[in-house]
């Protein structure tokens, strides 16, 4: 690429008791009345209550809370929250959750900053001015989406049922709070699948058409951290440092792919989302197959990634021509091990996807925003062939 | 010059959609009565088309509402892209274009333009842009003949 842009203005507060600093972050922006956004799942397991307790202890006004965010961020929910924000007189947003909560909060921030009422009027890519400042703090509760550092939001249109992509620097939060306490109760299966999502972000960010020197640095660090920490975190669930490393890796991967985008794995993965395959699981299933698909175009790039994934010793002891192949096979083993350790299936058929669905999934995937950024052009037939391998 | 290139592109898209079944099927993914505008800044040189019943119509008068606007930030990037030096995907990656409207539909347009560039240019040019190169269902000779003398497509 002859020209690139890299933009990542999000302040990262990472480590023990990071949530305690939120009060000071709000003060910096002159805000004192945040609207806290979360979902029913986090309310049920007590994470929301715990975070509100900590915020309350630190004198943050937590009287405005909305936790009815659905699994898929939607236009209706966003417009409803915008109204609520204005009615309650809030002056900032705190999002506590995974991808859908953060994407919903991004949509709310976008509408508020552009002084609009309807998210649908803002569809597009890099077209919006910065707009009004709406202080926006994100507390991710999984180690996968990296959404706290990305300028992308996927939002479902309630009228057409299509998932729309919004790409704009105006979506970016001001602060990402990475507190291992928040993910201490995350089930091992979710630790594994969300980390594999982050690994996919990093690999695709390092290898897709929009990759650049700066984002590659973040991607390599993320690959290295996930490779070294995923099984430590699964085998020692009480040790917070491993989970914190995975959280950091997820953020690094987010910063990388926000500036270099993702490719075929995400294009197909987003389409599988419409068939209720959880995103992290879809990434784990598709990643090895898509790496093999891209191998003839990306052999050099995959060879480079072997160094980050397996370390210098394996890298130098592998003949140059074998490195790409070894990288793919190591990723395949890594995914299989995560699957057998935590008990999630690597077969799409077990998530309710049947062979007759494949052409329709391919039709959605080919029109995904990530499709054009994959370094190897692909067709509907290629997608169906990959999906068949995953059945 | 830009206006001429844009008009050739539109004529080529019309030809491709009429002759190439894959392109036709791709094109039918776009909603009916869908208006697409390609604009080149800073002089706002543009072409505008309406997609209706699987056919493409030129929109001469500025429409009230455009469904998809692909806007090149500068003339040089537009020329590089439209003359086959860069692909539309590369222009997107290099932040040379802005997209107003549905990104999924923009992807459909990107795929159509990719194939059209392969019809328009020799393999020496498009071979560097795409890997693998899109399949062309009709011969370039037939494509050019229809584009030049095919009347109202």
PDB file of N, CA and C in Angstrom, chain B residues 23-113:
ATOM      1  N   UNK B  23     -22.350 -10.932 -13.405  1.00  0.00           N
ATOM      2  CA  UNK B  23     -22.502  -9.502 -13.114  1.00  0.00           C
ATOM      3  C   UNK B  23     -23.982  -9.137 -12.995  1.00  0.00           C
ATOM      4  N   UNK B  24     -24.785  -9.725 -13.889  1.00  0.00           N
ATOM      5  CA  UNK B  24     -26.224  -9.466 -13.859  1.00  0.00           C
ATOM      6  C   UNK B  24     -26.827  -9.894 -12.535  1.00  0.00           C
ATOM      7  N   UNK B  25     -26.384 -11.088 -12.066  1.00  0.00           N
ATOM      8  CA  UNK B  25     -26.908 -11.598 -10.785  1.00  0.00           C
ATOM      9  C   UNK B  25     -26.458 -10.704  -9.629  1.00  0.00           C
ATOM     10  N   UNK B  26     -25.193 -10.272  -9.701  1.00  0.00           N
ATOM     11  CA  UNK B  26     -24.683  -9.353  -8.665  1.00  0.00           C
ATOM     12  C   UNK B  26     -25.497  -8.068  -8.651  1.00  0.00           C
ATOM     13  N   UNK B  27     -25.742  -7.579  -9.849  1.00  0.00           N
ATOM     14  CA  UNK B  27     -26.452  -6.310  -9.980  1.00  0.00           C
ATOM     15  C   UNK B  27     -27.865  -6.405  -9.406  1.00  0.00           C
ATOM     16  N   UNK B  28     -28.469  -7.591  -9.570  1.00  0.00           N
ATOM     17  CA  UNK B  28     -29.836  -7.756  -9.063  1.00  0.00           C
ATOM     18  C   UNK B  28     -29.905  -7.808  -7.539  1.00  0.00           C
ATOM     19  N   UNK B  29     -28.716  -7.916  -6.891  1.00  0.00           N
ATOM     20  CA  UNK B  29     -28.684  -7.830  -5.412  1.00  0.00           C
ATOM     21  C   UNK B  29     -29.043  -6.417  -4.943  1.00  0.00           C
ATOM     22  N   UNK B  30     -28.854  -5.440  -5.830  1.00  0.00           N
ATOM     23  CA  UNK B  30     -29.139  -4.058  -5.430  1.00  0.00           C
ATOM     24  C   UNK B  30     -30.657  -3.836  -5.422  1.00  0.00           C
ATOM     25  N   UNK B  31     -31.139  -3.019  -4.473  1.00  0.00           N
ATOM     26  CA  UNK B  31     -32.587  -2.783  -4.413  1.00  0.00           C
ATOM     27  C   UNK B  31     -33.102  -2.118  -5.688  1.00  0.00           C
ATOM     28  N   UNK B  32     -34.392  -2.319  -5.960  1.00  0.00           N
ATOM     29  CA  UNK B  32     -34.995  -1.690  -7.125  1.00  0.00           C
ATOM     30  C   UNK B  32     -35.113  -0.178  -6.924  1.00  0.00           C
ATOM     31  N   UNK B  33     -34.990   0.541  -8.007  1.00  0.00           N
ATOM     32  CA  UNK B  33     -35.085   2.010  -7.972  1.00  0.00           C
ATOM     33  C   UNK B  33     -33.975   2.627  -7.104  1.00  0.00           C
ATOM     34  N   UNK B  34     -32.814   2.005  -7.161  1.00  0.00           N
ATOM     35  CA  UNK B  34     -31.683   2.397  -6.305  1.00  0.00           C
ATOM     36  C   UNK B  34     -30.807   3.392  -7.075  1.00  0.00           C
ATOM     37  N   UNK B  35     -30.509   4.502  -6.459  1.00  0.00           N
ATOM     38  CA  UNK B  35     -29.728   5.530  -7.167  1.00  0.00           C
ATOM     39  C   UNK B  35     -28.288   5.560  -6.658  1.00  0.00           C
ATOM     40  N   UNK B  36     -27.374   5.398  -7.597  1.00  0.00           N
ATOM     41  CA  UNK B  36     -25.939   5.400  -7.252  1.00  0.00           C
ATOM     42  C   UNK B  36     -25.285   6.609  -7.922  1.00  0.00           C
ATOM     43  N   UNK B  37     -24.468   7.306  -7.148  1.00  0.00           N
ATOM     44  CA  UNK B  37     -23.741   8.446  -7.717  1.00  0.00           C
ATOM     45  C   UNK B  37     -22.259   8.256  -7.451  1.00  0.00           C
ATOM     46  N   UNK B  38     -21.450   8.508  -8.473  1.00  0.00           N
ATOM     47  CA  UNK B  38     -19.997   8.508  -8.274  1.00  0.00           C
ATOM     48  C   UNK B  38     -19.541   9.952  -8.467  1.00  0.00           C
ATOM     49  N   UNK B  39     -18.880  10.475  -7.466  1.00  0.00           N
ATOM     50  CA  UNK B  39     -18.510  11.889  -7.503  1.00  0.00           C
ATOM     51  C   UNK B  39     -17.004  12.040  -7.286  1.00  0.00           C
ATOM     52  N   UNK B  40     -16.400  12.968  -8.002  1.00  0.00           N
ATOM     53  CA  UNK B  40     -14.963  13.208  -7.834  1.00  0.00           C
ATOM     54  C   UNK B  40     -14.752  14.638  -7.338  1.00  0.00           C
ATOM     55  N   UNK B  41     -14.127  14.741  -6.194  1.00  0.00           N
ATOM     56  CA  UNK B  41     -13.833  16.056  -5.600  1.00  0.00           C
ATOM     57  C   UNK B  41     -12.479  16.545  -6.145  1.00  0.00           C
ATOM     58  N   UNK B  42     -12.115  17.762  -6.125  1.00  0.00           N
ATOM     59  CA  UNK B  42     -12.858  18.866  -5.501  1.00  0.00           C
ATOM     60  C   UNK B  42     -13.866  19.525  -6.439  1.00  0.00           C
ATOM     61  N   UNK B  43     -13.870  19.118  -7.735  1.00  0.00           N
ATOM     62  CA  UNK B  43     -14.727  19.850  -8.677  1.00  0.00           C
ATOM     63  C   UNK B  43     -16.132  19.285  -8.795  1.00  0.00           C
ATOM     64  N   UNK B  44     -16.422  18.287  -7.978  1.00  0.00           N
ATOM     65  CA  UNK B  44     -17.746  17.650  -8.014  1.00  0.00           C
ATOM     66  C   UNK B  44     -18.139  17.192  -9.419  1.00  0.00           C
ATOM     67  N   UNK B  45     -17.241  16.461 -10.061  1.00  0.00           N
ATOM     68  CA  UNK B  45     -17.570  15.887 -11.368  1.00  0.00           C
ATOM     69  C   UNK B  45     -18.220  14.528 -11.088  1.00  0.00           C
ATOM     70  N   UNK B  46     -19.420  14.343 -11.620  1.00  0.00           N
ATOM     71  CA  UNK B  46     -20.124  13.136 -11.188  1.00  0.00           C
ATOM     72  C   UNK B  46     -20.941  12.470 -12.293  1.00  0.00           C
ATOM     73  N   UNK B  47     -21.249  11.202 -12.054  1.00  0.00           N
ATOM     74  CA  UNK B  47     -22.254  10.519 -12.869  1.00  0.00           C
ATOM     75  C   UNK B  47     -23.236   9.878 -11.904  1.00  0.00           C
ATOM     76  N   UNK B  48     -24.457   9.730 -12.397  1.00  0.00           N
ATOM     77  CA  UNK B  48     -25.487   9.202 -11.515  1.00  0.00           C
ATOM     78  C   UNK B  48     -26.345   8.204 -12.299  1.00  0.00           C
ATOM     79  N   UNK B  49     -26.598   7.052 -11.685  1.00  0.00           N
ATOM     80  CA  UNK B  49     -27.425   6.050 -12.367  1.00  0.00           C
ATOM     81  C   UNK B  49     -28.548   5.554 -11.449  1.00  0.00           C
ATOM     82  N   UNK B  50     -29.586   5.056 -12.106  1.00  0.00           N
ATOM     83  CA  UNK B  50     -30.696   4.465 -11.358  1.00  0.00           C
ATOM     84  C   UNK B  50     -30.790   2.988 -11.751  1.00  0.00           C
ATOM     85  N   UNK B  51     -30.869   2.098 -10.770  1.00  0.00           N
ATOM     86  CA  UNK B  51     -30.973   0.671 -11.068  1.00  0.00           C
ATOM     87  C   UNK B  51     -32.442   0.284 -10.962  1.00  0.00           C
ATOM     88  N   UNK B  52     -32.988  -0.215 -12.052  1.00  0.00           N
ATOM     89  CA  UNK B  52     -34.406  -0.563 -12.025  1.00  0.00           C
ATOM     90  C   UNK B  52     -34.658  -1.810 -12.859  1.00  0.00           C
ATOM     91  N   UNK B  53     -35.347  -2.800 -12.258  1.00  0.00           N
ATOM     92  CA  UNK B  53     -35.710  -4.046 -12.946  1.00  0.00           C
ATOM     93  C   UNK B  53     -34.524  -4.673 -13.671  1.00  0.00           C
ATOM     94  N   UNK B  54     -33.380  -4.699 -13.014  1.00  0.00           N
ATOM     95  CA  UNK B  54     -32.197  -5.333 -13.596  1.00  0.00           C
ATOM     96  C   UNK B  54     -31.528  -4.517 -14.684  1.00  0.00           C
ATOM     97  N   UNK B  55     -31.974  -3.285 -14.891  1.00  0.00           N
ATOM     98  CA  UNK B  55     -31.354  -2.430 -15.919  1.00  0.00           C
ATOM     99  C   UNK B  55     -30.803  -1.153 -15.285  1.00  0.00           C
ATOM    100  N   UNK B  56     -29.916  -0.505 -16.036  1.00  0.00           N
ATOM    101  CA  UNK B  56     -29.306   0.722 -15.519  1.00  0.00           C
ATOM    102  C   UNK B  56     -29.738   1.904 -16.390  1.00  0.00           C
ATOM    103  N   UNK B  57     -30.176   2.957 -15.734  1.00  0.00           N
ATOM    104  CA  UNK B  57     -30.574   4.152 -16.463  1.00  0.00           C
ATOM    105  C   UNK B  57     -29.739   5.342 -15.979  1.00  0.00           C
ATOM    106  N   UNK B  58     -29.337   6.166 -16.935  1.00  0.00           N
ATOM    107  CA  UNK B  58     -28.604   7.373 -16.536  1.00  0.00           C
ATOM    108  C   UNK B  58     -29.564   8.360 -15.883  1.00  0.00           C
ATOM    109  N   UNK B  59     -29.104   8.999 -14.838  1.00  0.00           N
ATOM    110  CA  UNK B  59     -29.926  10.043 -14.201  1.00  0.00           C
ATOM    111  C   UNK B  59     -29.285  11.371 -14.581  1.00  0.00           C
ATOM    112  N   UNK B  60     -29.999  12.134 -15.378  1.00  0.00           N
ATOM    113  CA  UNK B  60     -29.405  13.368 -15.902  1.00  0.00           C
ATOM    114  C   UNK B  60     -29.553  14.507 -14.891  1.00  0.00           C
ATOM    115  N   UNK B  61     -30.780  14.641 -14.370  1.00  0.00           N
ATOM    116  CA  UNK B  61     -31.004  15.726 -13.391  1.00  0.00           C
ATOM    117  C   UNK B  61     -30.575  15.273 -12.002  1.00  0.00           C
ATOM    118  N   UNK B  62     -29.990  16.186 -11.238  1.00  0.00           N
ATOM    119  CA  UNK B  62     -29.568  15.865  -9.882  1.00  0.00           C
ATOM    120  C   UNK B  62     -30.772  15.345  -9.071  1.00  0.00           C
ATOM    121  N   UNK B  63     -30.718  14.086  -8.576  1.00  0.00           N
ATOM    122  CA  UNK B  63     -31.887  13.564  -7.850  1.00  0.00           C
ATOM    123  C   UNK B  63     -32.004  14.164  -6.445  1.00  0.00           C
ATOM    124  N   UNK B  64     -33.200  14.081  -5.881  1.00  0.00           N
ATOM    125  CA  UNK B  64     -33.415  14.596  -4.518  1.00  0.00           C
ATOM    126  C   UNK B  64     -32.647  13.769  -3.499  1.00  0.00           C
ATOM    127  N   UNK B  65     -32.626  12.461  -3.760  1.00  0.00           N
ATOM    128  CA  UNK B  65     -31.994  11.579  -2.778  1.00  0.00           C
ATOM    129  C   UNK B  65     -31.131  10.552  -3.512  1.00  0.00           C
ATOM    130  N   UNK B  66     -29.879  10.418  -3.057  1.00  0.00           N
ATOM    131  CA  UNK B  66     -28.998   9.399  -3.633  1.00  0.00           C
ATOM    132  C   UNK B  66     -28.876   8.281  -2.600  1.00  0.00           C
ATOM    133  N   UNK B  67     -29.045   7.018  -3.019  1.00  0.00           N
ATOM    134  CA  UNK B  67     -28.972   5.904  -2.062  1.00  0.00           C
ATOM    135  C   UNK B  67     -27.528   5.537  -1.733  1.00  0.00           C
ATOM    136  N   UNK B  68     -26.681   5.582  -2.749  1.00  0.00           N
ATOM    137  CA  UNK B  68     -25.272   5.236  -2.533  1.00  0.00           C
ATOM    138  C   UNK B  68     -24.388   6.250  -3.243  1.00  0.00           C
ATOM    139  N   UNK B  69     -23.569   6.932  -2.460  1.00  0.00           N
ATOM    140  CA  UNK B  69     -22.652   7.921  -3.056  1.00  0.00           C
ATOM    141  C   UNK B  69     -21.222   7.468  -2.795  1.00  0.00           C
ATOM    142  N   UNK B  70     -20.493   7.241  -3.876  1.00  0.00           N
ATOM    143  CA  UNK B  70     -19.071   6.905  -3.760  1.00  0.00           C
ATOM    144  C   UNK B  70     -18.313   8.160  -4.185  1.00  0.00           C
ATOM    145  N   UNK B  71     -17.553   8.697  -3.258  1.00  0.00           N
ATOM    146  CA  UNK B  71     -16.933   9.997  -3.519  1.00  0.00           C
ATOM    147  C   UNK B  71     -15.410   9.905  -3.424  1.00  0.00           C
ATOM    148  N   UNK B  72     -14.744  10.196  -4.518  1.00  0.00           N
ATOM    149  CA  UNK B  72     -13.274  10.241  -4.490  1.00  0.00           C
ATOM    150  C   UNK B  72     -12.836  11.570  -3.876  1.00  0.00           C
ATOM    151  N   UNK B  73     -11.854  11.477  -2.954  1.00  0.00           N
ATOM    152  CA  UNK B  73     -11.449  12.701  -2.251  1.00  0.00           C
ATOM    153  C   UNK B  73     -10.652  13.640  -3.156  1.00  0.00           C
ATOM    154  N   UNK B  74      -9.988  13.103  -4.192  1.00  0.00           N
ATOM    155  CA  UNK B  74      -9.240  13.956  -5.119  1.00  0.00           C
ATOM    156  C   UNK B  74      -9.207  13.333  -6.510  1.00  0.00           C
ATOM    157  N   UNK B  75      -8.862  14.162  -7.494  1.00  0.00           N
ATOM    158  CA  UNK B  75      -8.915  13.727  -8.904  1.00  0.00           C
ATOM    159  C   UNK B  75      -7.880  12.652  -9.222  1.00  0.00           C
ATOM    160  N   UNK B  76      -6.666  12.814  -8.650  1.00  0.00           N
ATOM    161  CA  UNK B  76      -5.592  11.882  -8.991  1.00  0.00           C
ATOM    162  C   UNK B  76      -5.957  10.454  -8.566  1.00  0.00           C
ATOM    163  N   UNK B  77      -6.512  10.334  -7.365  1.00  0.00           N
ATOM    164  CA  UNK B  77      -6.921   8.999  -6.887  1.00  0.00           C
ATOM    165  C   UNK B  77      -8.002   8.416  -7.784  1.00  0.00           C
ATOM    166  N   UNK B  78      -8.901   9.288  -8.230  1.00  0.00           N
ATOM    167  CA  UNK B  78      -9.988   8.815  -9.098  1.00  0.00           C
ATOM    168  C   UNK B  78      -9.414   8.303 -10.411  1.00  0.00           C
ATOM    169  N   UNK B  79      -8.492   9.052 -10.989  1.00  0.00           N
ATOM    170  CA  UNK B  79      -7.892   8.642 -12.264  1.00  0.00           C
ATOM    171  C   UNK B  79      -7.139   7.325 -12.078  1.00  0.00           C
ATOM    172  N   UNK B  80      -6.334   7.239 -11.017  1.00  0.00           N
ATOM    173  CA  UNK B  80      -5.590   5.997 -10.749  1.00  0.00           C
ATOM    174  C   UNK B  80      -6.520   4.795 -10.659  1.00  0.00           C
ATOM    175  N   UNK B  81      -7.659   5.015 -10.034  1.00  0.00           N
ATOM    176  CA  UNK B  81      -8.586   3.914  -9.829  1.00  0.00           C
ATOM    177  C   UNK B  81      -9.343   3.590 -11.113  1.00  0.00           C
ATOM    178  N   UNK B  82      -9.814   4.629 -11.788  1.00  0.00           N
ATOM    179  CA  UNK B  82     -10.664   4.399 -12.959  1.00  0.00           C
ATOM    180  C   UNK B  82      -9.865   3.934 -14.173  1.00  0.00           C
ATOM    181  N   UNK B  83      -8.555   4.236 -14.189  1.00  0.00           N
ATOM    182  CA  UNK B  83      -7.740   3.795 -15.322  1.00  0.00           C
ATOM    183  C   UNK B  83      -6.971   2.504 -15.020  1.00  0.00           C
ATOM    184  N   UNK B  84      -7.320   1.860 -13.941  1.00  0.00           N
ATOM    185  CA  UNK B  84      -6.756   0.536 -13.683  1.00  0.00           C
ATOM    186  C   UNK B  84      -5.400   0.513 -13.006  1.00  0.00           C
ATOM    187  N   UNK B  85      -4.965   1.652 -12.459  1.00  0.00           N
ATOM    188  CA  UNK B  85      -3.689   1.630 -11.734  1.00  0.00           C
ATOM    189  C   UNK B  85      -3.903   1.075 -10.326  1.00  0.00           C
ATOM    190  N   UNK B  86      -5.051   1.358  -9.776  1.00  0.00           N
ATOM    191  CA  UNK B  86      -5.439   0.853  -8.453  1.00  0.00           C
ATOM    192  C   UNK B  86      -6.825   0.234  -8.555  1.00  0.00           C
ATOM    193  N   UNK B  87      -7.118  -0.704  -7.672  1.00  0.00           N
ATOM    194  CA  UNK B  87      -8.494  -1.221  -7.650  1.00  0.00           C
ATOM    195  C   UNK B  87      -9.329  -0.344  -6.726  1.00  0.00           C
ATOM    196  N   UNK B  88     -10.635  -0.498  -6.830  1.00  0.00           N
ATOM    197  CA  UNK B  88     -11.534   0.255  -5.948  1.00  0.00           C
ATOM    198  C   UNK B  88     -11.283  -0.144  -4.497  1.00  0.00           C
ATOM    199  N   UNK B  89     -10.968  -1.435  -4.285  1.00  0.00           N
ATOM    200  CA  UNK B  89     -10.693  -1.913  -2.919  1.00  0.00           C
ATOM    201  C   UNK B  89      -9.441  -1.223  -2.364  1.00  0.00           C
ATOM    202  N   UNK B  90      -8.421  -1.057  -3.212  1.00  0.00           N
ATOM    203  CA  UNK B  90      -7.198  -0.369  -2.750  1.00  0.00           C
ATOM    204  C   UNK B  90      -7.510   1.092  -2.428  1.00  0.00           C
ATOM    205  N   UNK B  91      -8.332   1.711  -3.270  1.00  0.00           N
ATOM    206  CA  UNK B  91      -8.718   3.108  -3.001  1.00  0.00           C
ATOM    207  C   UNK B  91      -9.429   3.211  -1.655  1.00  0.00           C
ATOM    208  N   UNK B  92     -10.261   2.219  -1.351  1.00  0.00           N
ATOM    209  CA  UNK B  92     -10.969   2.177  -0.068  1.00  0.00           C
ATOM    210  C   UNK B  92      -9.957   2.003   1.070  1.00  0.00           C
ATOM    211  N   UNK B  93      -9.014   1.058   0.879  1.00  0.00           N
ATOM    212  CA  UNK B  93      -8.003   0.796   1.918  1.00  0.00           C
ATOM    213  C   UNK B  93      -7.129   2.015   2.179  1.00  0.00           C
ATOM    214  N   UNK B  94      -6.865   2.778   1.122  1.00  0.00           N
ATOM    215  CA  UNK B  94      -6.006   3.957   1.273  1.00  0.00           C
ATOM    216  C   UNK B  94      -6.810   5.206   1.640  1.00  0.00           C
ATOM    217  N   UNK B  95      -8.058   5.009   2.005  1.00  0.00           N
ATOM    218  CA  UNK B  95      -8.932   6.124   2.425  1.00  0.00           C
ATOM    219  C   UNK B  95      -9.057   7.194   1.338  1.00  0.00           C
ATOM    220  N   UNK B  96      -9.038   6.761   0.076  1.00  0.00           N
ATOM    221  CA  UNK B  96      -9.163   7.721  -1.031  1.00  0.00           C
ATOM    222  C   UNK B  96     -10.623   8.010  -1.351  1.00  0.00           C
ATOM    223  N   UNK B  97     -11.518   7.141  -0.855  1.00  0.00           N
ATOM    224  CA  UNK B  97     -12.941   7.349  -1.148  1.00  0.00           C
ATOM    225  C   UNK B  97     -13.777   7.383   0.131  1.00  0.00           C
ATOM    226  N   UNK B  98     -14.887   8.079   0.011  1.00  0.00           N
ATOM    227  CA  UNK B  98     -15.870   8.064   1.090  1.00  0.00           C
ATOM    228  C   UNK B  98     -17.122   7.388   0.540  1.00  0.00           C
ATOM    229  N   UNK B  99     -17.810   6.685   1.415  1.00  0.00           N
ATOM    230  CA  UNK B  99     -19.043   6.017   0.968  1.00  0.00           C
ATOM    231  C   UNK B  99     -20.205   6.506   1.825  1.00  0.00           C
ATOM    232  N   UNK B 100     -21.204   7.073   1.174  1.00  0.00           N
ATOM    233  CA  UNK B 100     -22.433   7.461   1.866  1.00  0.00           C
ATOM    234  C   UNK B 100     -23.484   6.435   1.500  1.00  0.00           C
ATOM    235  N   UNK B 101     -24.044   5.760   2.495  1.00  0.00           N
ATOM    236  CA  UNK B 101     -25.073   4.769   2.190  1.00  0.00           C
ATOM    237  C   UNK B 101     -24.658   3.389   2.650  1.00  0.00           C
ATOM    238  N   UNK B 102     -25.391   2.385   2.200  1.00  0.00           N
ATOM    239  CA  UNK B 102     -25.203   1.021   2.681  1.00  0.00           C
ATOM    240  C   UNK B 102     -23.894   0.413   2.177  1.00  0.00           C
ATOM    241  N   UNK B 103     -23.054  -0.021   3.125  1.00  0.00           N
ATOM    242  CA  UNK B 103     -21.727  -0.529   2.756  1.00  0.00           C
ATOM    243  C   UNK B 103     -21.836  -1.872   2.033  1.00  0.00           C
ATOM    244  N   UNK B 104     -22.837  -2.676   2.381  1.00  0.00           N
ATOM    245  CA  UNK B 104     -23.008  -3.963   1.693  1.00  0.00           C
ATOM    246  C   UNK B 104     -23.284  -3.744   0.204  1.00  0.00           C
ATOM    247  N   UNK B 105     -24.112  -2.738  -0.096  1.00  0.00           N
ATOM    248  CA  UNK B 105     -24.384  -2.438  -1.499  1.00  0.00           C
ATOM    249  C   UNK B 105     -23.134  -1.876  -2.185  1.00  0.00           C
ATOM    250  N   UNK B 106     -22.326  -1.152  -1.413  1.00  0.00           N
ATOM    251  CA  UNK B 106     -21.059  -0.642  -1.975  1.00  0.00           C
ATOM    252  C   UNK B 106     -20.143  -1.809  -2.346  1.00  0.00           C
ATOM    253  N   UNK B 107     -20.228  -2.902  -1.563  1.00  0.00           N
ATOM    254  CA  UNK B 107     -19.404  -4.089  -1.865  1.00  0.00           C
ATOM    255  C   UNK B 107     -19.849  -4.728  -3.178  1.00  0.00           C
ATOM    256  N   UNK B 108     -21.176  -4.749  -3.386  1.00  0.00           N
ATOM    257  CA  UNK B 108     -21.696  -5.289  -4.648  1.00  0.00           C
ATOM    258  C   UNK B 108     -21.150  -4.463  -5.814  1.00  0.00           C
ATOM    259  N   UNK B 109     -21.202  -3.142  -5.649  1.00  0.00           N
ATOM    260  CA  UNK B 109     -20.695  -2.262  -6.715  1.00  0.00           C
ATOM    261  C   UNK B 109     -19.204  -2.500  -6.943  1.00  0.00           C
ATOM    262  N   UNK B 110     -18.458  -2.668  -5.836  1.00  0.00           N
ATOM    263  CA  UNK B 110     -17.005  -2.905  -5.954  1.00  0.00           C
ATOM    264  C   UNK B 110     -16.743  -4.160  -6.779  1.00  0.00           C
ATOM    265  N   UNK B 111     -17.511  -5.213  -6.480  1.00  0.00           N
ATOM    266  CA  UNK B 111     -17.314  -6.475  -7.204  1.00  0.00           C
ATOM    267  C   UNK B 111     -17.633  -6.299  -8.686  1.00  0.00           C
ATOM    268  N   UNK B 112     -18.667  -5.535  -8.987  1.00  0.00           N
ATOM    269  CA  UNK B 112     -19.034  -5.302 -10.390  1.00  0.00           C
ATOM    270  C   UNK B 112     -17.921  -4.515 -11.087  1.00  0.00           C
ATOM    271  N   UNK B 113     -17.436  -3.464 -10.427  1.00  0.00           N
ATOM    272  CA  UNK B 113     -16.383  -2.633 -11.042  1.00  0.00           C
ATOM    273  C   UNK B 113     -15.096  -3.448 -11.236  1.00  0.00           C
TER     274      UNK B 113
END
